[in-house]
Every structure is written in C-alpha cells, then in structure tokens.
Coordinates of C-alpha atoms in Angstrom, one line a residue:
X1 CA 0.0 0.0 0.0
X2 CA 1.4 3.4 -0.9
X3 CA 2.5 5.4 2.1
X4 CA -0.2 8.1 1.9
X5 CA -2.9 5.4 1.4
X6 CA -1.5 3.4 4.3
X7 CA -1.7 6.5 6.5
X8 CA -5.3 7.2 5.5
X9 CA -6.2 3.5 6.0
X10 CA -4.9 3.6 9.6
X11 CA -6.3 7.0 10.4
X12 CA -9.8 5.8 9.4
X13 CA -9.6 2.9 11.9
X14 CA -9.4 0.1 9.3
X15 CA -6.5 -1.4 11.3
X16 CA -8.2 -1.3 14.6
X17 CA -9.5 -4.9 14.7
X18 CA -5.9 -6.2 14.1
X19 CA -4.5 -3.8 16.7
X20 CA -7.0 -5.1 19.2
X21 CA -5.9 -8.7 18.6
X22 CA -2.2 -7.7 19.0
X23 CA -2.4 -5.2 21.9
X24 CA -5.8 -5.6 23.5
X25 CA -9.0 -3.5 23.1
X26 CA -7.9 -1.1 25.8
X27 CA -4.8 -0.1 23.9
X28 CA -6.2 0.4 20.4
X29 CA -6.4 4.1 20.5
X30 CA -2.8 4.6 21.7
X31 CA -1.5 2.0 19.2
X32 CA -3.4 3.7 16.3
X33 CA -1.7 7.0 17.2
X34 CA 1.6 5.2 17.4
X35 CA 1.3 3.6 14.0
X36 CA 0.1 6.9 12.4
X37 CA 3.2 8.7 13.9
X38 CA 5.5 5.9 12.6
X39 CA 4.1 6.0 9.1
X40 CA 4.4 9.8 9.0
X41 CA 8.0 9.6 10.1
X42 CA 8.7 6.9 7.5
X43 CA 7.3 9.3 4.8
X44 CA 9.4 12.2 6.1
X45 CA 12.5 10.1 5.7
X46 CA 11.9 7.9 2.7
X47 CA 9.0 9.6 0.9
X48 CA 6.1 8.0 -1.0
X49 CA 6.5 4.3 -1.8
X50 CA 4.8 0.9 -1.5
X51 CA 4.9 -0.1 2.1
X52 CA 4.1 -2.9 4.6
X53 CA 3.7 -3.0 8.4
X54 CA 5.5 -5.4 10.7
X55 CA 5.5 -6.1 14.4
X56 CA 7.8 -8.2 16.7
X57 CA 7.2 -8.4 20.4
X58 CA 9.6 -8.1 23.3
X59 CA 9.6 -11.0 25.7
X60 CA 9.4 -11.7 29.4
X61 CA 11.4 -14.6 30.8
X62 CA 9.0 -16.5 33.0
X63 CA 11.4 -19.0 34.3
X64 CA 14.8 -20.5 33.3
X65 CA 17.2 -17.7 34.3
X66 CA 20.5 -18.2 32.3
X67 CA 19.8 -21.7 31.3
X68 CA 19.4 -21.5 27.5
X69 CA 23.1 -21.0 26.7
X70 CA 23.9 -24.3 28.3
X71 CA 21.1 -26.2 26.4
X72 CA 18.6 -25.9 29.3
X73 CA 14.9 -25.4 29.6
X74 CA 13.0 -22.1 29.8
X75 CA 9.6 -20.6 30.1
X76 CA 9.0 -17.3 28.3
X77 CA 6.2 -15.2 27.1
X78 CA 5.8 -12.5 24.4
X79 CA 4.5 -9.2 25.7
X80 CA 2.4 -6.3 24.3
X81 CA 5.4 -4.1 24.0
X82 CA 7.0 -4.4 20.6
X83 CA 9.0 -3.0 17.8
X84 CA 7.0 -2.0 14.7
X85 CA 8.4 -1.3 11.3
X86 CA 7.1 0.4 8.1
X87 CA 9.2 -1.0 5.3
X88 CA 9.5 -1.0 1.5
X89 CA 11.4 -3.4 -0.7
X90 CA 14.3 -2.1 -2.8
X91 CA 16.4 -3.7 -5.6
X92 CA 19.9 -2.5 -4.7
X93 CA 20.7 -5.1 -2.0
X94 CA 21.1 -2.4 0.6
X95 CA 19.2 -2.5 3.9
X96 CA 18.6 1.0 5.3
X97 CA 16.9 1.2 8.7
X98 CA 16.1 4.4 10.5
X99 CA 15.1 3.7 14.1
X100 CA 13.4 6.5 16.0
X101 CA 16.0 8.5 17.9
X102 CA 19.0 6.9 16.2
X103 CA 21.1 7.5 13.1
X104 CA 20.2 5.4 10.0
X105 CA 22.0 2.1 9.6
X106 CA 23.0 1.4 6.0
X107 CA 24.2 -2.2 5.3
X108 CA 25.1 -3.6 1.9
X109 CA 24.1 -7.2 2.1
X110 CA 26.4 -8.2 -0.7
X111 CA 29.6 -6.7 0.7
X112 CA 29.2 -6.9 4.5
X113 CA 29.4 -10.7 4.7
X114 CA 31.8 -11.4 7.5
X115 CA 32.0 -10.2 11.2
X116 CA 34.1 -7.2 12.0
X117 CA 35.2 -6.7 15.6
X118 CA 35.2 -3.0 15.2
X119 CA 31.4 -3.2 14.7
X120 CA 30.7 -5.4 17.7
X121 CA 27.7 -4.1 19.8
X122 CA 26.5 -1.9 16.9
X123 CA 23.0 -2.3 15.4
X124 CA 24.4 -2.4 11.9
X125 CA 26.2 -5.6 12.7
X126 CA 22.9 -7.2 13.7
X127 CA 21.5 -6.3 10.3
X128 CA 24.6 -7.7 8.5
X129 CA 24.4 -10.9 10.6
X130 CA 20.8 -11.5 9.7
X131 CA 21.4 -11.1 6.0
X132 CA 24.4 -13.4 6.2
X133 CA 22.3 -16.0 8.2
X134 CA 19.6 -16.0 5.5
X135 CA 22.3 -16.5 2.9
X136 CA 23.9 -19.3 4.9
X137 CA 20.5 -21.1 5.3
X138 CA 19.9 -20.9 1.5
X139 CA 17.1 -18.3 1.8
X140 CA 16.8 -15.2 -0.4
X141 CA 18.0 -11.8 0.9
X142 CA 17.9 -8.3 -0.5
X143 CA 17.5 -4.7 0.2
X144 CA 14.8 -2.6 1.8
X145 CA 14.2 0.6 3.6
X146 CA 12.5 0.7 7.0
X147 CA 11.5 3.0 9.8
X148 CA 11.2 1.4 13.2
X149 CA 10.0 2.5 16.6
X150 CA 10.0 0.5 19.7
X151 CA 8.5 0.7 23.2
X152 CA 10.6 -2.3 24.3
X153 CA 12.8 -0.2 26.5
X154 CA 16.5 -1.0 26.3
X155 CA 18.2 -2.6 29.3
X156 CA 14.8 -3.9 30.4
X157 CA 15.4 -7.6 30.2
X158 CA 12.6 -7.6 27.6
X159 CA 15.0 -8.3 24.7
X160 CA 15.0 -5.1 22.6
X161 CA 18.0 -6.4 20.7
X162 CA 16.4 -9.8 20.0
X163 CA 13.2 -8.1 18.8
X164 CA 15.3 -5.9 16.5
X165 CA 17.2 -8.9 15.0
X166 CA 14.0 -10.9 14.5
X167 CA 12.4 -7.8 12.9
X168 CA 15.2 -7.6 10.3
X169 CA 14.6 -11.3 9.5
X170 CA 10.8 -10.9 9.6
X171 CA 11.0 -8.3 6.8
X172 CA 13.5 -10.4 4.8
X173 CA 11.1 -13.3 5.2
X174 CA 8.1 -11.6 3.7
X175 CA 9.9 -9.4 1.1
X176 CA 12.1 -12.1 -0.3
X177 CA 10.8 -15.5 0.8
X178 CA 7.0 -15.2 0.6
X179 CA 6.8 -15.5 4.4
X180 CA 7.7 -19.2 4.2
X181 CA 10.6 -19.1 6.7
X182 CA 9.4 -20.5 10.0
X183 CA 9.7 -18.1 13.0
X184 CA 11.7 -20.7 14.8
X185 CA 14.3 -20.5 12.0
X186 CA 14.4 -16.8 12.1
X187 CA 15.1 -17.0 15.8
X188 CA 18.1 -19.3 15.3
X189 CA 19.4 -16.9 12.6
X190 CA 19.0 -14.0 15.0
X191 CA 21.0 -15.8 17.6
X192 CA 23.8 -16.4 15.0
X193 CA 23.7 -12.7 14.2
X194 CA 24.1 -11.7 17.8
X195 CA 26.8 -14.3 18.6
X196 CA 28.9 -13.9 15.5
X197 CA 28.4 -10.4 14.1
X198 CA 27.4 -8.5 17.3
X199 CA 29.9 -10.2 19.6
X200 CA 27.5 -11.2 22.4
X201 CA 27.5 -14.9 23.4
X202 CA 23.8 -15.1 24.2
X203 CA 21.5 -18.1 24.2
X204 CA 18.5 -18.7 22.0
X205 CA 15.7 -18.0 24.5
X206 CA 15.3 -14.3 23.8
X207 CA 15.1 -14.6 20.0
X208 CA 12.8 -17.7 20.2
X209 CA 10.3 -16.1 22.6
X210 CA 10.1 -12.9 20.5
X211 CA 9.7 -14.8 17.3
X212 CA 7.2 -17.5 18.4
X213 CA 4.9 -15.6 20.7
X214 CA 2.5 -16.5 23.6
X215 CA 3.5 -18.5 26.6
X216 CA 6.1 -20.9 25.4
X217 CA 8.1 -23.7 27.0
X218 CA 11.4 -24.4 25.2
X219 CA 13.8 -27.3 25.8
X220 CA 17.2 -26.5 24.2
X221 CA 18.9 -29.9 24.7
X222 CA 19.1 -30.1 20.9
X223 CA 19.6 -26.5 19.9
X224 CA 19.2 -27.4 16.2
X225 CA 15.8 -28.8 16.9
X226 CA 14.6 -27.4 20.2
X227 CA 11.3 -28.7 21.7
X228 CA 8.8 -25.8 21.6
X229 CA 5.4 -26.0 23.2
X230 CA 2.9 -23.2 23.5
X231 CA 1.0 -23.3 26.8
X232 CA -2.6 -22.1 26.7
X233 CA -2.5 -20.1 29.9
X234 CA -4.3 -16.8 30.5
X235 CA -2.7 -14.9 33.4
X236 CA -5.3 -12.2 33.3
X237 CA -8.1 -14.8 33.7
X238 CA -6.4 -15.9 36.9
X239 CA -6.7 -12.4 38.2
X240 CA -3.0 -11.3 37.9
X241 CA -1.0 -8.7 36.1
X242 CA 2.6 -9.2 35.0
X243 CA 4.6 -6.2 36.2
X244 CA 8.1 -5.4 35.1
X245 CA 10.0 -2.9 37.2
X246 CA 12.6 -0.9 35.5
X247 CA 15.1 0.1 38.1
X248 CA 17.0 2.4 35.7
X249 CA 20.4 0.7 36.4
X250 CA 23.5 1.6 34.4
X251 CA 24.2 -1.0 31.7
X252 CA 27.3 0.7 30.3
X253 CA 29.9 -1.8 31.5
X254 CA 28.0 -5.1 32.0
X255 CA 29.1 -7.1 28.9
X256 CA 31.7 -8.9 30.9
X257 CA 29.2 -9.7 33.7
X258 CA 26.8 -11.2 31.2
X259 CA 29.5 -13.2 29.4
X260 CA 30.9 -14.6 32.6
X261 CA 27.7 -16.6 33.3
X262 CA 27.8 -19.0 30.3
X263 CA 31.6 -19.0 30.4
X264 CA 31.8 -20.1 34.0
X265 CA 29.0 -22.7 33.5
X266 CA 30.8 -24.1 30.5
X267 CA 34.1 -24.2 32.5
X268 CA 32.5 -26.7 34.8
X269 CA 31.3 -28.8 31.8
X270 CA 34.8 -28.6 30.3
X271 CA 36.3 -30.1 33.4
X272 CA 34.3 -33.3 32.6
X273 CA 35.3 -33.1 28.9
X274 CA 31.9 -31.7 27.9
X275 CA 30.8 -28.6 26.1
X276 CA 27.9 -27.5 28.2
X277 CA 26.1 -28.4 31.5
X278 CA 23.1 -30.2 30.0
X279 CA 25.5 -33.0 29.2
X280 CA 26.1 -33.5 33.0
X281 CA 24.0 -34.1 36.1
X282 CA 24.1 -32.2 39.4
X283 CA 25.5 -35.4 41.0
X284 CA 28.5 -35.1 38.7
X285 CA 29.3 -31.7 40.1
X286 CA 28.5 -32.4 43.7
X287 CA 30.7 -35.5 43.7
X288 CA 33.7 -33.5 42.4
X289 CA 33.5 -30.4 44.5
X290 CA 37.1 -30.3 45.8
X291 CA 38.7 -30.7 42.3
X292 CA 36.3 -28.2 40.8
X293 CA 37.0 -25.6 43.4
X294 CA 40.7 -25.8 42.5
X295 CA 40.0 -25.8 38.7
X296 CA 37.1 -23.4 38.1
X297 CA 36.4 -21.6 41.4
X298 CA 33.5 -21.5 43.7
X299 CA 31.2 -19.1 41.8
X300 CA 31.3 -21.3 38.7
X301 CA 30.2 -24.3 40.8
X302 CA 27.3 -22.3 42.4
X303 CA 26.2 -21.2 38.9
X304 CA 26.2 -24.8 37.8
X305 CA 24.1 -25.8 40.7
X306 CA 21.7 -23.0 39.8
X307 CA 21.5 -24.4 36.3
X308 CA 20.5 -27.9 37.3
X309 CA 17.9 -26.8 39.9
X310 CA 16.5 -24.2 37.5
X311 CA 16.0 -26.8 34.8
X312 CA 13.9 -28.9 37.2
X313 CA 11.9 -25.8 38.2
X314 CA 11.1 -25.0 34.6
X315 CA 9.6 -28.4 34.0
X316 CA 7.6 -28.2 37.2
X317 CA 6.3 -24.7 36.4
X318 CA 5.3 -25.7 32.9
X319 CA 3.1 -28.5 34.3
X320 CA 1.7 -26.1 36.9
X321 CA 0.6 -23.7 34.1
X322 CA -0.9 -26.5 32.1
X323 CA -2.9 -27.4 35.1
X324 CA -3.7 -23.8 36.0
X325 CA -2.1 -24.4 39.4
X326 CA -1.2 -20.8 40.1
X327 CA -0.1 -21.4 43.7
X328 CA 2.5 -24.0 42.7
X329 CA 3.6 -21.9 39.8
X330 CA 4.2 -18.9 42.1
X331 CA 6.0 -21.0 44.7
X332 CA 8.6 -22.0 42.0
X333 CA 8.8 -18.4 40.7
X334 CA 10.0 -17.4 44.2
X335 CA 12.4 -20.3 44.3
X336 CA 13.9 -19.3 41.0
X337 CA 14.4 -15.8 42.3
X338 CA 16.2 -17.0 45.5
X339 CA 18.5 -19.2 43.4
X340 CA 19.4 -16.3 41.0
X341 CA 20.3 -14.2 44.0
X342 CA 22.2 -16.8 46.0
X343 CA 23.8 -19.1 43.4
X344 CA 23.6 -17.5 39.9
X345 CA 24.6 -14.2 41.5
X346 CA 23.3 -11.9 38.8
X347 CA 21.3 -9.4 40.9
X348 CA 24.1 -6.8 41.0
X349 CA 27.6 -6.4 39.5
X350 CA 30.7 -6.6 41.7
X351 CA 32.1 -3.7 39.7
X352 CA 29.9 -1.3 41.6
X353 CA 28.4 -2.7 44.7
X354 CA 27.0 0.6 45.7
X355 CA 24.4 0.4 42.9
X356 CA 22.0 -2.4 43.7
X357 CA 18.7 -1.4 42.1
X358 CA 17.5 -4.9 41.5
X359 CA 18.2 -5.9 45.1
X360 CA 16.3 -2.9 46.3
X361 CA 13.4 -3.5 44.0
X362 CA 13.2 -7.1 45.2
X363 CA 13.3 -6.0 48.8
X364 CA 10.5 -3.4 48.3
X365 CA 8.4 -5.9 46.4
X366 CA 8.8 -8.4 49.1
X367 CA 7.6 -5.8 51.7
X368 CA 4.6 -4.9 49.7
X369 CA 3.4 -8.3 48.4
X370 CA 4.6 -10.8 50.9
X371 CA 1.8 -13.1 52.0
X372 CA -0.6 -11.6 49.5
X373 CA -0.6 -14.4 46.9
X374 CA 2.0 -12.8 44.6
X375 CA 5.5 -13.8 43.4
X376 CA 8.6 -12.0 42.2
X377 CA 12.1 -12.6 40.9
X378 CA 15.0 -11.1 39.0
X379 CA 14.2 -10.7 35.3
X380 CA 16.3 -11.4 32.3
X381 CA 20.0 -11.2 32.2
X382 CA 20.2 -9.4 35.5
X383 CA 23.0 -7.3 37.1
X384 CA 20.9 -4.2 36.3
X385 CA 17.6 -3.5 34.6
X386 CA 14.4 -5.1 35.8
X387 CA 12.6 -7.4 38.1
X388 CA 9.4 -9.3 37.5
X389 CA 6.3 -9.5 39.7
X390 CA 3.0 -11.3 39.4
X391 CA 0.6 -9.0 41.1
X392 CA -3.1 -9.5 41.9
X393 CA -5.2 -6.9 40.1
X394 CA -6.5 -5.4 43.3
X395 CA -2.9 -4.6 44.4
X396 CA -1.5 -3.3 41.1
X397 CA -2.1 0.4 41.7
X398 CA -0.7 0.2 45.3
X399 CA 2.3 -1.6 44.0
X400 CA 2.8 0.8 41.1
X401 CA 2.7 3.8 43.4
X402 CA 5.3 2.3 45.8
X403 CA 7.6 1.3 42.9
X404 CA 7.3 4.6 41.1
X405 CA 8.0 6.6 44.3
X406 CA 11.3 4.6 44.6
X407 CA 12.4 4.5 41.0
X408 CA 10.6 7.3 39.3
X409 CA 7.3 7.7 37.5
X410 CA 6.7 5.0 34.9
X411 CA 9.1 2.5 36.5
X412 CA 6.4 -0.1 36.9
X413 CA 5.1 -1.5 33.6
X414 CA 1.9 -3.5 33.7
X415 CA 1.9 -5.9 30.8
X416 CA -0.1 -8.6 29.1
X417 CA 1.1 -11.7 27.2
X418 CA 0.3 -11.4 23.5
X419 CA -0.5 -14.5 21.4
X420 CA 1.5 -13.6 18.3
X421 CA 5.3 -13.5 17.7
X422 CA 6.9 -12.0 14.6
X423 CA 4.1 -11.0 12.2
X424 CA 3.3 -9.0 9.1
X425 CA 0.6 -6.7 10.3
X426 CA -0.5 -5.4 6.8

C-alpha cells in the first residue's frame, strides 16, 4: 500500500481490529496513534513508496534464568510491548533502517558478509548478521528501507536487541521468501547474528520467545531442533498482572558480567570433557566439588548448581501452568528468584556494589506483596535493569505507586502476554 494510502487507512480505523488482537482492546487508540506517527515519520525520511507494516514483540522470561546458553529449559512469554516497522522493498541489495531517535543504519548485504570486531555491539552488525544468516541457510535476501519505533525499552530484560534482530529477519522473510521461513528458523538466525556479528554470546531464548509468541516452553537440549510447546494459559483470567519494574540501572559496562555466566558454567562442563552443562548431572558436580574448586572456582560451581535446579523448576512450572495451578507456579517463581540471588549471583555487579537497584526493588516488592498471593524474581540477564512481579489486580495500583515513588514515575510497567510473535501486520 502506498505510504499516503496506508496513513489514511490507519487513520480511518481500518487497522483497529488487528490492533485489538495484538495489543488488547484497551490499547487500540494509543496504538493507532503510534502507527500513524511511525508511518508519517517513514514518509518524512523515505517519501512515497509501496509499504508494509510489521511487528515483533519483546519477551518476558517467565522461568529459566540463564539456562538456554547451556542447552537448558526455559519458560517465556511474548508481551504487548513491541518494535514496529514500516518497510518498502528495494532492488539494490542495501538494507537501510532508520530507528526512531537513532542514526540510519546502511548495510550492503552483498559486501558486509563477515563479522568485524570494530562493529561489535552496533546495530548495523545485527543487520549484516541476519542477512548473512539468511544467505547461509539458503534463503533469499535483498534490500529494503524501513523505519522502526520500539516501546521495548533498552536494558529492560525484555529483549530489545532480540526483537530488532527478529524484525530484520521478519522483513526479509516476507519481502524475499514469501513468508515461508518459520519463525523458529528466524530466531536461530537471530542468535547467530548476535553471537557472531554483534559479539555477544547469548543463548536462544530471547530470540525464540520474540519470534514464536504467547507463553512458550522451550527445551534447548538439541539446539538445532529445540522442543517448543505453547502453553494455553491466561494470566489475566487468573486475576493477575505481569509487572516489570525498570530500576534504571547503568548497563554501560556489563558485557563482561553477562558473558561470565555462560563462560563459568561451561568451564564446569569442560572439566568433565563436555561442552555444556546439559551433558552432565548435578551429581557429577557435587561428587567432584574439591577438584572443581581448584580448577574453576566457587562461583562457577554455584552457577552450575543453579542451572541444574532451575532446569527442574522450569519443568515443574510448565506443568503447573498447564494445570492452572497458580499457587504452585508462584512457589517456584520465588524459588527461582532466590536461586538467582544466591547461586547464579546476577542481581548486581561486583564492579559497583553501591548500585544495587535490583536488590532494592526485590526488597521493596517483598515488603509490599509478601503473604498476599504474589510472586517476584529477578528478570532477564540481571546485574541491572528489571525485576518481574506477578501482582493481583487489586494490588496493582498500590504496588505501582510504591515502585514509582522509589524508582521514578513509569518504572512499573503493567503488561499482558500477546499471542503472536513476529508478524506482518499489513
């Protein structure tokens, strides 16, 4: 649809039914305004051309904190915060993406075909990596122009980078492959892009949850063919909101902290001649504590113990959700949180122990919600950023006010799980 026609189409409310399915009826008006603004911004940058609309959600890690990179099990859910894109196909092989508030990235998909360490942690490298991944997999690639805007706030543990990677692949899928590439495949290519071109050794959970959508259980024992199961669970119907608290922590120097978790876990596996922890049992580790302490250090052992216990918790929580056993599910949410604090140790960075926003948010949440049928835990990669709380509807406003008074207005985000992952909206 030509840009001006698309703008008129959305302004007249013709997209409202689709927006309601994606974001919920209560959010249609705000989303319509958001799409109108994005289309207008696209037109101001790229002019009048044939355009399409795309959406990729952020994700919330429900359980399985730092397990995916060692072939573990996770529970995740896509959320009603997302990155949207207005895009138009071109024939020059160049991908040009202007994201709101950032300079335009310009990547020639035919020349930028190998990773460059000078480009690590830059968005352009993610684009180049996705194009290369499509090429490696035997899919078609090509150029396009796109304008994106995202309300998946950075440093949130909601996977803004994964959503961006998946969006790049989502557009390539529909423009050059007739939408036939499975979202699970796009997720794997997004992980490759982040690992190889972006320089971040992440697991696959973020990309998979953003791409697939809904509540999803994933077993990464075989990363080439992960077991993926959507769980038909309606958190709202149970009377609970999913609250994500953004503590506003500084992420400027945390790459080493994030990288240390998989590296230390894998150092334990390496002691046994294995590549990753899923190839071992907890008994293997506990039976060799003395030798491991000398070889890999205490923290690596603690993080390995977290991995094995967390894997068991994920399986239990998945069954609890299937049975709508919210009490059991919440019990294991809290167990996961304690394990992350005590064993995984990703609630604050040792580089700056004076800043412990996550610890403080967890303490405040415990004070407000303890004994009231709620649950909370650290969320995402940790060290800074966000915590997660499952809050009864009747307590949401009280909780929001307490959190916002501590961390600033808007720190508490009340979310819903959206059923769709990466999609072409129109």
